[in-house]
Amino acid sequence: MSTKLVIVGTVALDDVTTPFGSVLRALGGSAFYGGLSASYWTSVGVVGIIGNDYPEEGLNVLKGRSVDIRGIQRSEEKTFGWTGEYTYDMNTAITRETRLNCLLSFNPQVAEHYPRPETLFLANIDPDIQGRILDALPVKPPLIALDTMNYWIESKKDSLLRVLKRVDLLTINESEARMLTGQFNLVLAARTIREMGPKVVVLKKGEHGALVFYEGGIFASPALPLEVVKDPTGAGDSFAGGLLGYLTAHAHLDPEFLKQASIIGSVMASFCVSEFGVEGTRNLSSELISSRLREFGDLTGFRKISYEERRL
Ligand code: AMP
């Protein structure tokens, strides 16, 4: 099967502490989480870089989901590493340390392996790298999505603004949307971002779900109220993987598909946060996904009523 969705981002080893435990050198990274999640919905290839300390298990997890890993380069330096912490406010990750390591010499060869992806997801990574990838592609893919974070907004805002002009869809956390635009109000922040380039803005609000802003409307996709939330790391990338996997498989960006796709994003994020690292998403059965989809149906389904129907 040819690869329809290409995801470029970090393949990482994460040290994460939450109120419910901690993990060291856990498999992670934006492209890793995104690729794993998308693999349940479409054919996906991951483009990234790993160091000489990267465990073979990480690649086996991707291969086990039939993710195309030809675009993962190996470096003689150390793997990109992130140390993060969550307090009881599990919506906000506190970055303790970012070790760029081999990311500093990453020169992704997207066009070489995938000259014509249907969807390109520039997951969270250096915006200069994101821009270079677009420069090198012979044809603009039908759908280009981008994700970023506070680290890059603070350190490379000009590069980020340049690449934003060239993408169709942005996924971003609420605090990062505020940081990027200087607008506290999220509706105004989303409007400002849409004026910067992307026609569709997906605002991720952690346990409060996501808001999807598109031409002519806003859609709210809830997060599933879960009794057990262990580790929010990767929730955003899992959300994006589900959203884009679904959009790619249906080859549409119209509002109806966007709404379905954002629910798929919430479904995948709900699996991610229930365990540490990729334990929640690495091995999902179709029965589990179907039953989670039904739970979302029950959570959100309501019959539209008109005011005239009220009983006095
Ligand atoms: P999220 O889905 O937003 O929770 O992203 C989690 C992943 O982002 C972790 O697995 C990290 O390895 C990765 N990450 C952290 N900082 C950065 C960064 N500055 N650039 C790219 N990826 C990062």
CSV table of C-alpha atoms and ligand atoms in Angstrom, one decimal:
chain,number,residue,atom,x,y,z
A,1,MET,CA,0.0,0.0,0.0
A,2,SER,CA,1.4,3.4,-0.9
A,3,THR,CA,1.9,5.9,1.9
A,4,LYS,CA,-0.8,8.5,2.0
A,5,LEU,CA,0.1,10.5,5.1
A,6,VAL,CA,3.7,11.5,5.8
A,7,ILE,CA,4.6,12.8,9.3
A,8,VAL,CA,7.8,14.7,10.0
A,9,GLY,CA,8.7,15.4,13.6
A,10,THR,CA,10.7,14.2,16.6
A,11,VAL,CA,11.4,10.6,17.5
A,12,ALA,CA,12.4,11.0,21.2
A,13,LEU,CA,13.3,9.5,24.5
A,14,ASP,CA,11.2,11.2,27.1
A,15,ASP,CA,11.7,11.5,30.9
A,16,VAL,CA,8.2,12.3,32.2
A,17,THR,CA,6.9,12.8,35.8
A,18,THR,CA,3.2,13.1,36.6
A,19,PRO,CA,1.4,13.0,39.9
A,20,PHE,CA,0.8,9.3,39.2
A,21,GLY,CA,4.3,8.1,38.5
A,22,SER,CA,7.3,8.7,36.2
A,23,VAL,CA,9.1,7.1,33.3
A,24,LEU,CA,12.7,7.4,32.0
A,25,ARG,CA,13.7,7.3,28.4
A,26,ALA,CA,10.2,6.4,27.3
A,27,LEU,CA,9.5,6.1,23.6
A,28,GLY,CA,8.0,9.3,22.4
A,29,GLY,CA,8.3,12.3,20.1
A,30,SER,CA,5.8,14.2,18.0
A,31,ALA,CA,6.2,12.1,14.9
A,32,PHE,CA,6.3,8.9,16.9
A,33,TYR,CA,3.0,9.5,18.7
A,34,GLY,CA,1.4,11.0,15.6
A,35,GLY,CA,2.5,8.1,13.4
A,36,LEU,CA,1.3,5.4,15.8
A,37,SER,CA,-2.1,7.1,16.2
A,38,ALA,CA,-2.6,7.7,12.4
A,39,SER,CA,-1.7,4.1,11.6
A,40,TYR,CA,-5.1,3.0,12.8
A,41,TRP,CA,-6.7,5.2,10.1
A,42,THR,CA,-4.5,5.4,7.0
A,43,SER,CA,-1.2,4.3,5.6
A,44,VAL,CA,1.5,6.4,7.2
A,45,GLY,CA,5.2,7.1,7.0
A,46,VAL,CA,7.3,8.7,9.7
A,47,VAL,CA,10.3,10.9,8.8
A,48,GLY,CA,12.6,11.7,11.7
A,49,ILE,CA,16.1,11.1,13.2
A,50,ILE,CA,17.3,8.8,16.0
A,51,GLY,CA,20.6,8.6,17.7
A,52,ASN,CA,23.0,5.8,18.5
A,53,ASP,CA,21.3,5.2,21.9
A,54,TYR,CA,17.8,4.6,20.4
A,55,PRO,CA,16.3,1.2,21.4
A,56,GLU,CA,15.3,-1.1,18.5
A,57,GLU,CA,12.0,-1.6,20.4
A,58,GLY,CA,10.9,1.9,19.2
A,59,LEU,CA,11.3,1.0,15.6
A,60,ASN,CA,9.6,-2.3,16.2
A,61,VAL,CA,6.6,-0.6,17.7
A,62,LEU,CA,6.2,1.4,14.4
A,63,LYS,CA,6.9,-1.6,12.2
A,64,GLY,CA,4.3,-3.6,14.2
A,65,ARG,CA,1.7,-1.1,13.1
A,66,SER,CA,2.9,-1.2,9.5
A,67,VAL,CA,4.3,2.4,9.7
A,68,ASP,CA,6.8,3.1,6.9
A,69,ILE,CA,10.0,4.0,8.6
A,70,ARG,CA,12.3,4.4,5.6
A,71,GLY,CA,12.4,8.1,6.4
A,72,ILE,CA,13.9,7.6,9.9
A,73,GLN,CA,17.6,8.5,9.7
A,74,ARG,CA,20.2,7.2,12.1
A,75,SER,CA,22.8,9.6,13.6
A,76,GLU,CA,26.0,9.0,15.6
A,77,GLU,CA,24.9,11.5,18.2
A,78,LYS,CA,22.3,11.0,20.9
A,79,THR,CA,18.6,10.9,20.4
A,80,PHE,CA,16.5,14.0,20.9
A,81,GLY,CA,15.4,14.0,24.6
A,82,TRP,CA,12.7,15.8,26.5
A,83,THR,CA,12.2,16.0,30.2
A,84,GLY,CA,8.7,17.1,31.2
A,85,GLU,CA,6.6,17.3,34.2
A,86,TYR,CA,2.8,17.6,34.9
A,87,THR,CA,1.3,18.7,38.2
A,88,TYR,CA,-2.3,18.1,38.9
A,89,ASP,CA,-3.0,20.6,36.1
A,90,MET,CA,-2.5,17.9,33.5
A,91,ASN,CA,-3.4,20.3,30.7
A,92,THR,CA,0.0,22.0,30.8
A,93,ALA,CA,3.3,20.3,30.4
A,94,ILE,CA,6.2,22.0,32.2
A,95,THR,CA,9.4,21.5,30.1
A,96,ARG,CA,12.4,20.9,32.4
A,97,GLU,CA,14.9,20.2,29.7
A,98,THR,CA,15.1,19.9,25.9
A,99,ARG,CA,18.1,18.1,24.6
A,100,LEU,CA,18.2,18.7,20.8
A,101,ASN,CA,21.2,16.3,20.3
A,102,CYS,CA,20.9,14.7,16.8
A,103,LEU,CA,18.0,17.1,15.9
A,104,LEU,CA,20.6,19.8,15.3
A,105,SER,CA,21.9,17.9,12.3
A,106,PHE,CA,18.6,16.7,11.0
A,107,ASN,CA,18.1,17.3,7.3
A,108,PRO,CA,14.9,15.4,6.4
A,109,GLN,CA,14.6,13.8,3.0
A,110,VAL,CA,10.8,13.8,2.5
A,111,ALA,CA,10.7,14.3,-1.2
A,112,GLU,CA,13.2,11.5,-1.7
A,113,HIS,CA,10.9,8.8,-0.2
A,114,TYR,CA,7.5,10.6,-0.7
A,115,PRO,CA,7.5,13.0,-3.6
A,116,ARG,CA,3.7,13.2,-3.6
A,117,PRO,CA,2.1,12.6,-0.2
A,118,GLU,CA,-1.7,13.2,0.0
A,119,THR,CA,-1.2,14.7,3.4
A,120,LEU,CA,1.9,16.1,5.0
A,121,PHE,CA,1.9,16.6,8.7
A,122,LEU,CA,4.8,18.8,9.9
A,123,ALA,CA,4.6,17.7,13.5
A,124,ASN,CA,6.2,19.7,16.3
A,125,ILE,CA,9.9,20.3,15.3
A,126,ASP,CA,12.1,23.2,14.5
A,127,PRO,CA,10.2,25.6,12.1
A,128,ASP,CA,13.3,26.1,10.0
A,129,ILE,CA,13.2,22.4,9.3
A,130,GLN,CA,9.5,22.6,8.5
A,131,GLY,CA,10.1,25.3,6.0
A,132,ARG,CA,13.0,23.5,4.3
A,133,ILE,CA,10.8,20.4,3.8
A,134,LEU,CA,8.2,22.5,2.0
A,135,ASP,CA,10.9,24.1,-0.2
A,136,ALA,CA,12.1,20.7,-1.3
A,137,LEU,CA,8.8,19.2,-2.3
A,138,PRO,CA,8.2,19.2,-6.1
A,139,VAL,CA,4.4,19.6,-5.7
A,140,LYS,CA,2.4,21.1,-2.9
A,141,PRO,CA,0.5,18.3,-1.1
A,142,PRO,CA,-3.3,18.7,-1.1
A,143,LEU,CA,-3.3,19.0,2.7
A,144,ILE,CA,-0.4,20.4,4.8
A,145,ALA,CA,-0.9,20.5,8.5
A,146,LEU,CA,1.5,21.9,11.1
A,147,ASP,CA,2.0,21.7,14.9
A,148,THR,CA,4.3,23.6,17.1
A,149,MET,CA,4.9,24.5,20.7
A,150,ASN,CA,6.0,27.3,23.1
A,151,TYR,CA,9.7,26.3,22.7
A,152,TRP,CA,9.7,27.2,19.0
A,153,ILE,CA,7.3,30.2,19.5
A,154,GLU,CA,9.8,31.7,21.9
A,155,SER,CA,13.0,30.8,20.1
A,156,LYS,CA,12.1,30.9,16.4
A,157,LYS,CA,8.9,33.0,16.0
A,158,ASP,CA,9.9,34.6,12.6
A,159,SER,CA,10.6,31.2,11.0
A,160,LEU,CA,7.3,29.9,12.4
A,161,LEU,CA,5.3,32.8,11.0
A,162,ARG,CA,6.9,32.2,7.6
A,163,VAL,CA,6.0,28.5,7.5
A,164,LEU,CA,2.5,29.2,8.9
A,165,LYS,CA,1.7,31.1,5.7
A,166,ARG,CA,2.2,27.9,3.7
A,167,VAL,CA,0.0,25.5,5.6
A,168,ASP,CA,-3.7,24.6,5.5
A,169,LEU,CA,-4.3,23.5,9.1
A,170,LEU,CA,-2.6,24.2,12.4
A,171,THR,CA,-3.0,22.3,15.6
A,172,ILE,CA,-1.9,24.2,18.7
A,173,ASN,CA,-2.5,24.3,22.5
A,174,GLU,CA,-4.6,27.1,24.0
A,175,SER,CA,-1.7,28.6,25.9
A,176,GLU,CA,0.5,28.5,22.8
A,177,ALA,CA,-2.2,30.1,20.7
A,178,ARG,CA,-2.3,33.0,23.2
A,179,MET,CA,1.5,33.2,23.2
A,180,LEU,CA,1.6,33.2,19.4
A,181,THR,CA,-1.0,35.9,18.9
A,182,GLY,CA,-0.9,38.0,22.1
A,183,GLN,CA,-4.7,37.5,22.3
A,184,PHE,CA,-6.1,36.0,25.5
A,185,ASN,CA,-9.5,35.3,24.0
A,186,LEU,CA,-9.3,32.0,22.2
A,187,VAL,CA,-11.9,32.9,19.5
A,188,LEU,CA,-9.9,36.0,18.7
A,189,ALA,CA,-6.6,34.1,18.9
A,190,ALA,CA,-7.9,31.5,16.4
A,191,ARG,CA,-9.1,34.3,14.1
A,192,THR,CA,-5.7,35.9,14.2
A,193,ILE,CA,-4.0,32.6,13.4
A,194,ARG,CA,-6.3,32.0,10.5
A,195,GLU,CA,-5.2,35.5,9.2
A,196,MET,CA,-1.6,34.2,9.4
A,197,GLY,CA,-2.2,31.5,6.9
A,198,PRO,CA,-4.0,28.2,8.0
A,199,LYS,CA,-7.6,28.0,7.0
A,200,VAL,CA,-8.3,25.6,9.8
A,201,VAL,CA,-7.1,26.0,13.3
A,202,VAL,CA,-7.5,23.2,15.9
A,203,LEU,CA,-7.1,24.6,19.4
A,204,LYS,CA,-6.2,21.8,21.8
A,205,LYS,CA,-7.6,22.3,25.3
A,206,GLY,CA,-6.4,19.2,27.1
A,207,GLU,CA,-9.1,17.6,29.3
A,208,HIS,CA,-11.6,20.1,27.8
A,209,GLY,CA,-11.2,18.7,24.3
A,210,ALA,CA,-10.5,20.7,21.2
A,211,LEU,CA,-12.1,23.6,19.3
A,212,VAL,CA,-12.0,23.4,15.5
A,213,PHE,CA,-12.2,26.8,13.7
A,214,TYR,CA,-12.9,26.8,10.0
A,215,GLU,CA,-14.4,29.1,7.4
A,216,GLY,CA,-18.0,29.7,8.6
A,217,GLY,CA,-18.0,27.9,11.9
A,218,ILE,CA,-16.6,26.4,15.1
A,219,PHE,CA,-16.9,22.8,16.2
A,220,ALA,CA,-16.3,21.5,19.8
A,221,SER,CA,-14.8,18.1,20.2
A,222,PRO,CA,-14.9,17.0,23.8
A,223,ALA,CA,-12.3,14.9,25.6
A,224,LEU,CA,-13.7,11.7,27.1
A,225,PRO,CA,-14.2,12.1,30.9
A,226,LEU,CA,-11.9,9.3,32.1
A,227,GLU,CA,-11.5,7.9,35.6
A,228,VAL,CA,-7.8,7.1,34.9
A,229,VAL,CA,-5.5,9.7,33.3
A,230,LYS,CA,-1.9,8.8,33.9
A,231,ASP,CA,0.2,10.8,31.4
A,232,PRO,CA,-0.9,13.4,29.0
A,233,THR,CA,2.3,13.3,27.0
A,234,GLY,CA,1.6,12.7,23.4
A,235,ALA,CA,-2.1,13.5,23.6
A,236,GLY,CA,-1.8,16.4,21.2
A,237,ASP,CA,0.1,14.3,18.6
A,238,SER,CA,-2.2,11.4,19.0
A,239,PHE,CA,-5.1,13.7,18.5
A,240,ALA,CA,-3.5,15.1,15.3
A,241,GLY,CA,-2.6,11.6,14.1
A,242,GLY,CA,-6.3,10.5,14.4
A,243,LEU,CA,-7.6,13.7,12.9
A,244,LEU,CA,-5.3,13.7,9.9
A,245,GLY,CA,-5.4,9.9,9.4
A,246,TYR,CA,-9.2,10.2,9.0
A,247,LEU,CA,-9.1,13.3,6.8
A,248,THR,CA,-6.5,11.6,4.6
A,249,ALA,CA,-8.5,8.4,4.2
A,250,HIS,CA,-11.5,10.5,3.2
A,251,ALA,CA,-9.6,13.0,1.1
A,252,HIS,CA,-11.8,15.9,2.3
A,253,LEU,CA,-11.3,19.0,4.4
A,254,ASP,CA,-15.0,20.1,4.4
A,255,PRO,CA,-16.7,20.8,7.7
A,256,GLU,CA,-18.6,17.5,7.9
A,257,PHE,CA,-15.4,15.5,7.6
A,258,LEU,CA,-13.5,17.9,9.9
A,259,LYS,CA,-16.1,17.3,12.6
A,260,GLN,CA,-15.8,13.5,12.3
A,261,ALA,CA,-12.0,13.8,12.2
A,262,SER,CA,-11.8,15.8,15.3
A,263,ILE,CA,-13.9,13.2,17.2
A,264,ILE,CA,-11.4,10.6,15.9
A,265,GLY,CA,-8.6,12.8,17.3
A,266,SER,CA,-10.3,12.9,20.7
A,267,VAL,CA,-10.8,9.1,20.6
A,268,MET,CA,-7.1,8.5,20.0
A,269,ALA,CA,-6.0,11.1,22.6
A,270,SER,CA,-8.3,9.3,25.2
A,271,PHE,CA,-6.3,6.1,24.7
A,272,CYS,CA,-3.0,7.9,24.9
A,273,VAL,CA,-3.5,9.6,28.3
A,274,SER,CA,-4.8,6.5,30.0
A,275,GLU,CA,-1.2,5.0,30.2
A,276,PHE,CA,2.4,6.3,30.4
A,277,GLY,CA,4.2,6.8,27.1
A,278,VAL,CA,2.9,4.9,24.1
A,279,GLU,CA,1.5,2.0,26.2
A,280,GLY,CA,-2.1,3.3,25.6
A,281,THR,CA,-1.9,3.4,21.8
A,282,ARG,CA,0.7,0.9,20.7
A,283,ASN,CA,-1.7,-2.1,20.5
A,284,LEU,CA,-5.4,-1.2,20.1
A,285,SER,CA,-7.9,-3.7,18.8
A,286,SER,CA,-10.6,-2.7,16.3
A,287,GLU,CA,-13.2,-3.7,19.0
A,288,LEU,CA,-11.7,-1.3,21.5
A,289,ILE,CA,-11.7,1.6,19.0
A,290,SER,CA,-15.3,0.8,17.9
A,291,SER,CA,-16.5,0.8,21.5
A,292,ARG,CA,-14.7,4.0,22.3
A,293,LEU,CA,-16.3,5.6,19.2
A,294,ARG,CA,-19.7,4.5,20.6
A,295,GLU,CA,-18.9,6.1,23.9
A,296,PHE,CA,-18.2,9.4,22.1
A,297,GLY,CA,-21.5,9.0,20.3
A,298,ASP,CA,-23.3,8.7,23.6
A,299,LEU,CA,-21.3,11.6,25.1
A,300,THR,CA,-22.0,14.1,22.3
A,301,GLY,CA,-25.2,12.9,20.6
A,302,PHE,CA,-28.2,15.0,21.3
A,303,ARG,CA,-31.4,15.7,19.3
A,304,LYS,CA,-31.5,19.2,18.1
A,305,ILE,CA,-34.5,20.9,19.5
A,306,SER,CA,-36.1,24.2,18.6
A,307,TYR,CA,-37.2,26.8,21.2
A,308,GLU,CA,-40.8,26.5,19.8
A,309,GLU,CA,-40.9,22.9,21.1
A,310,ARG,CA,-40.7,24.0,24.7
A,311,ARG,CA,-43.6,23.0,27.1
A,312,LEU,CA,-44.8,25.9,29.2
B,1,AMP,P1,2.3,16.5,23.0
B,1,AMP,O1,1.5,15.6,22.1
B,1,AMP,O2,2.1,17.9,22.7
B,1,AMP,O3,2.1,16.1,24.4
B,1,AMP,O4,3.9,16.2,22.6
B,1,AMP,C1,4.7,15.3,23.3
B,1,AMP,C2,6.0,15.0,22.6
B,1,AMP,O5,6.6,16.2,22.2
B,1,AMP,C3,7.0,14.3,23.5
B,1,AMP,O6,7.0,13.0,23.2
B,1,AMP,C4,8.3,15.1,23.3
B,1,AMP,O7,9.3,14.2,22.9
B,1,AMP,C5,8.0,16.0,22.1
B,1,AMP,N1,8.7,17.3,22.3
B,1,AMP,C6,8.9,18.0,23.4
B,1,AMP,N2,9.5,19.2,23.1
B,1,AMP,C7,9.7,19.2,21.8
B,1,AMP,C8,10.2,20.2,20.9
B,1,AMP,N3,10.8,21.3,21.3
B,1,AMP,N4,10.2,19.9,19.6
B,1,AMP,C9,9.6,18.8,19.1
B,1,AMP,N5,9.1,17.8,19.9
B,1,AMP,C10,9.1,18.0,21.2
